[in-house]
């Protein structure tokens, strides 16, 4: 690996950690982790969905999502119903309690979004998002996906 590649890898992790540090106080105030937030927001966006699809959409490992679902059920944030088309599958949906939590947390998360745009620049945030989306598309269309190979090897 070239020194440049190592620097890029480190830079991505440093930036991720710095960004998450901005959001963590809001997440902590609502007793949520970052993966839980992604699952909650995705559920709100897509509506009732099975766990496999939720894991894909929220970029979560199925084992992590299983723990998240158990935590959400304990807090009564989600409910499950059998899929009418396939009785073996459960559909997850936000409960009124889950929707209320989201409604309380979202404005504060949006405040952090605005803070980030102020600190880094609105145009820069937009360009960064576009570049990250493009990177994701390029890497996720590899055949076979390196990410899936790595996880299976464990």
Tab-separated table of C-alpha atoms in Angstrom:
chain	number	residue	atom	x	y	z
A	1	UNK	CA	0.000	0.000	0.000
A	2	UNK	CA	1.314	3.411	-0.919
A	3	UNK	CA	1.677	6.154	1.675
A	4	UNK	CA	-1.053	8.117	-0.160
A	5	UNK	CA	-3.535	5.281	0.345
A	6	UNK	CA	-2.754	5.145	4.048
A	7	UNK	CA	-3.208	8.891	4.306
A	8	UNK	CA	-6.581	8.702	2.535
A	9	UNK	CA	-7.709	5.891	4.809
A	10	UNK	CA	-6.693	7.848	7.911
A	11	UNK	CA	-8.261	11.044	6.580
A	12	UNK	CA	-11.603	9.307	5.992
A	13	UNK	CA	-11.627	7.930	9.520
A	14	UNK	CA	-10.583	11.207	11.102
A	15	UNK	CA	-13.300	13.091	9.214
A	16	UNK	CA	-15.928	10.471	10.144
A	17	UNK	CA	-14.982	10.669	13.815
A	18	UNK	CA	-14.995	14.475	13.808
A	19	UNK	CA	-18.417	14.608	12.160
A	20	UNK	CA	-19.872	12.016	14.529
A	21	UNK	CA	-18.509	14.015	17.479
A	22	UNK	CA	-20.833	16.841	16.396
A	23	UNK	CA	-23.891	14.563	16.356
A	24	UNK	CA	-23.139	12.428	19.443
A	25	UNK	CA	-24.469	14.901	22.036
A	26	UNK	CA	-27.868	14.862	20.306
A	27	UNK	CA	-27.842	11.085	19.991
A	28	UNK	CA	-26.759	10.696	23.612
A	29	UNK	CA	-29.527	13.041	24.771
A	30	UNK	CA	-32.031	10.666	23.174
A	31	UNK	CA	-30.230	7.479	24.248
A	32	UNK	CA	-29.477	6.524	20.657
A	33	UNK	CA	-26.398	5.236	18.885
A	34	UNK	CA	-25.486	6.304	15.374
A	35	UNK	CA	-26.601	2.955	13.877
A	36	UNK	CA	-29.876	3.202	15.819
A	37	UNK	CA	-30.426	6.687	14.414
A	38	UNK	CA	-29.881	5.411	10.863
A	39	UNK	CA	-32.352	2.576	11.449
A	40	UNK	CA	-34.936	4.914	13.007
A	41	UNK	CA	-34.646	7.479	10.221
A	42	UNK	CA	-34.766	4.801	7.533
A	43	UNK	CA	-37.862	3.223	9.062
A	44	UNK	CA	-39.543	6.594	9.096
A	45	UNK	CA	-38.580	7.234	5.479
A	46	UNK	CA	-39.525	3.885	3.924
A	47	UNK	CA	-42.397	2.877	6.187
A	48	UNK	CA	-43.034	-0.742	7.093
A	49	UNK	CA	-40.126	-2.846	5.858
A	50	UNK	CA	-38.600	-6.240	6.574
A	51	UNK	CA	-35.345	-6.473	8.505
A	52	UNK	CA	-33.262	-7.567	5.513
A	53	UNK	CA	-34.279	-4.535	3.481
A	54	UNK	CA	-33.876	-2.216	6.473
A	55	UNK	CA	-30.326	-3.484	6.993
A	56	UNK	CA	-29.523	-2.784	3.332
A	57	UNK	CA	-31.087	0.672	3.291
A	58	UNK	CA	-29.577	1.770	6.605
A	59	UNK	CA	-26.165	0.246	5.774
A	60	UNK	CA	-26.244	-2.034	8.819
A	61	UNK	CA	-25.027	-5.563	9.385
A	62	UNK	CA	-27.955	-7.955	9.996
A	63	UNK	CA	-26.495	-8.972	13.373
A	64	UNK	CA	-26.257	-5.318	14.426
A	65	UNK	CA	-29.792	-4.695	13.245
A	66	UNK	CA	-31.042	-7.635	15.317
A	67	UNK	CA	-29.651	-5.987	18.455
A	68	UNK	CA	-31.091	-2.624	17.397
A	69	UNK	CA	-34.537	-4.147	16.838
A	70	UNK	CA	-34.463	-5.778	20.285
A	71	UNK	CA	-33.504	-2.443	21.859
A	72	UNK	CA	-36.222	-0.643	19.897
A	73	UNK	CA	-38.832	-3.226	20.918
A	74	UNK	CA	-37.817	-2.873	24.573
A	75	UNK	CA	-38.330	0.889	24.268
A	76	UNK	CA	-41.538	0.348	22.259
A	77	UNK	CA	-40.147	2.326	19.322
A	78	UNK	CA	-41.012	-0.325	16.733
A	79	UNK	CA	-43.696	-2.934	16.265
A	80	UNK	CA	-43.774	-5.939	13.987
A	81	UNK	CA	-46.453	-7.372	11.740
A	82	UNK	CA	-46.385	-10.439	9.515
A	83	UNK	CA	-45.859	-9.699	5.842
A	84	UNK	CA	-49.149	-10.465	4.059
A	85	UNK	CA	-47.255	-11.697	0.978
A	86	UNK	CA	-44.779	-13.870	2.894
A	87	UNK	CA	-45.908	-14.952	6.365
A	88	UNK	CA	-42.355	-15.939	7.301
A	89	UNK	CA	-41.207	-12.320	7.138
A	90	UNK	CA	-41.865	-9.661	9.707
A	91	UNK	CA	-42.440	-6.062	8.741
A	92	UNK	CA	-41.036	-3.437	11.086
A	93	UNK	CA	-42.776	-0.124	11.574
A	94	UNK	CA	-42.346	2.837	13.865
A	95	UNK	CA	-44.793	3.096	16.725
A	96	UNK	CA	-46.193	6.438	17.871
A	97	UNK	CA	-43.477	6.383	20.562
A	98	UNK	CA	-40.828	5.899	17.865
A	99	UNK	CA	-42.277	8.702	15.776
A	100	UNK	CA	-42.344	10.985	18.822
A	101	UNK	CA	-38.689	10.259	19.569
A	102	UNK	CA	-37.789	11.021	15.975
A	103	UNK	CA	-39.802	14.255	16.088
A	104	UNK	CA	-37.906	15.345	19.220
A	105	UNK	CA	-34.453	14.431	17.890
A	106	UNK	CA	-34.734	15.571	14.263
A	107	UNK	CA	-34.732	19.333	14.883
A	108	UNK	CA	-31.557	19.026	16.964
A	109	UNK	CA	-29.922	16.830	14.315
A	110	UNK	CA	-30.850	19.457	11.716
A	111	UNK	CA	-29.233	22.099	13.944
A	112	UNK	CA	-26.021	20.073	13.763
A	113	UNK	CA	-26.395	19.851	9.975
A	114	UNK	CA	-26.578	23.657	9.862
A	115	UNK	CA	-23.624	23.963	12.247
A	116	UNK	CA	-21.558	21.714	9.999
A	117	UNK	CA	-22.546	23.755	6.941
A	118	UNK	CA	-21.532	26.941	8.759
A	119	UNK	CA	-18.191	25.513	9.875
A	120	UNK	CA	-17.244	23.844	6.606
A	121	UNK	CA	-19.347	25.796	4.132
A	122	UNK	CA	-22.668	24.924	2.539
A	123	UNK	CA	-21.188	24.463	-0.911
A	124	UNK	CA	-18.402	22.297	0.470
A	125	UNK	CA	-20.896	20.087	2.317
A	126	UNK	CA	-22.885	19.659	-0.904
A	127	UNK	CA	-19.750	18.838	-2.902
A	128	UNK	CA	-18.547	16.431	-0.218
A	129	UNK	CA	-21.887	14.653	-0.186
A	130	UNK	CA	-21.840	14.339	-3.978
A	131	UNK	CA	-18.275	13.008	-3.940
A	132	UNK	CA	-19.079	10.476	-1.201
A	133	UNK	CA	-22.215	9.340	-3.039
A	134	UNK	CA	-20.184	8.905	-6.239
A	135	UNK	CA	-17.494	6.967	-4.355
A	136	UNK	CA	-20.153	4.699	-2.876
A	137	UNK	CA	-21.655	4.020	-6.304
A	138	UNK	CA	-18.271	3.177	-7.805
A	139	UNK	CA	-17.270	0.886	-4.943
A	140	UNK	CA	-20.660	-0.796	-4.566
A	141	UNK	CA	-20.776	-1.760	-8.234
A	142	UNK	CA	-17.536	-3.738	-8.101
A	143	UNK	CA	-17.875	-7.399	-9.026
A	144	UNK	CA	-17.627	-9.082	-6.589
A	145	UNK	CA	-18.050	-6.436	-3.897
A	146	UNK	CA	-14.913	-6.373	-1.758
A	147	UNK	CA	-17.004	-5.543	1.306
A	148	UNK	CA	-19.098	-8.714	1.058
A	149	UNK	CA	-16.030	-10.884	0.475
A	150	UNK	CA	-14.329	-9.491	3.556
A	151	UNK	CA	-17.330	-10.138	5.776
A	152	UNK	CA	-17.760	-13.719	4.561
A	153	UNK	CA	-14.105	-14.478	5.236
A	154	UNK	CA	-14.466	-13.810	8.961
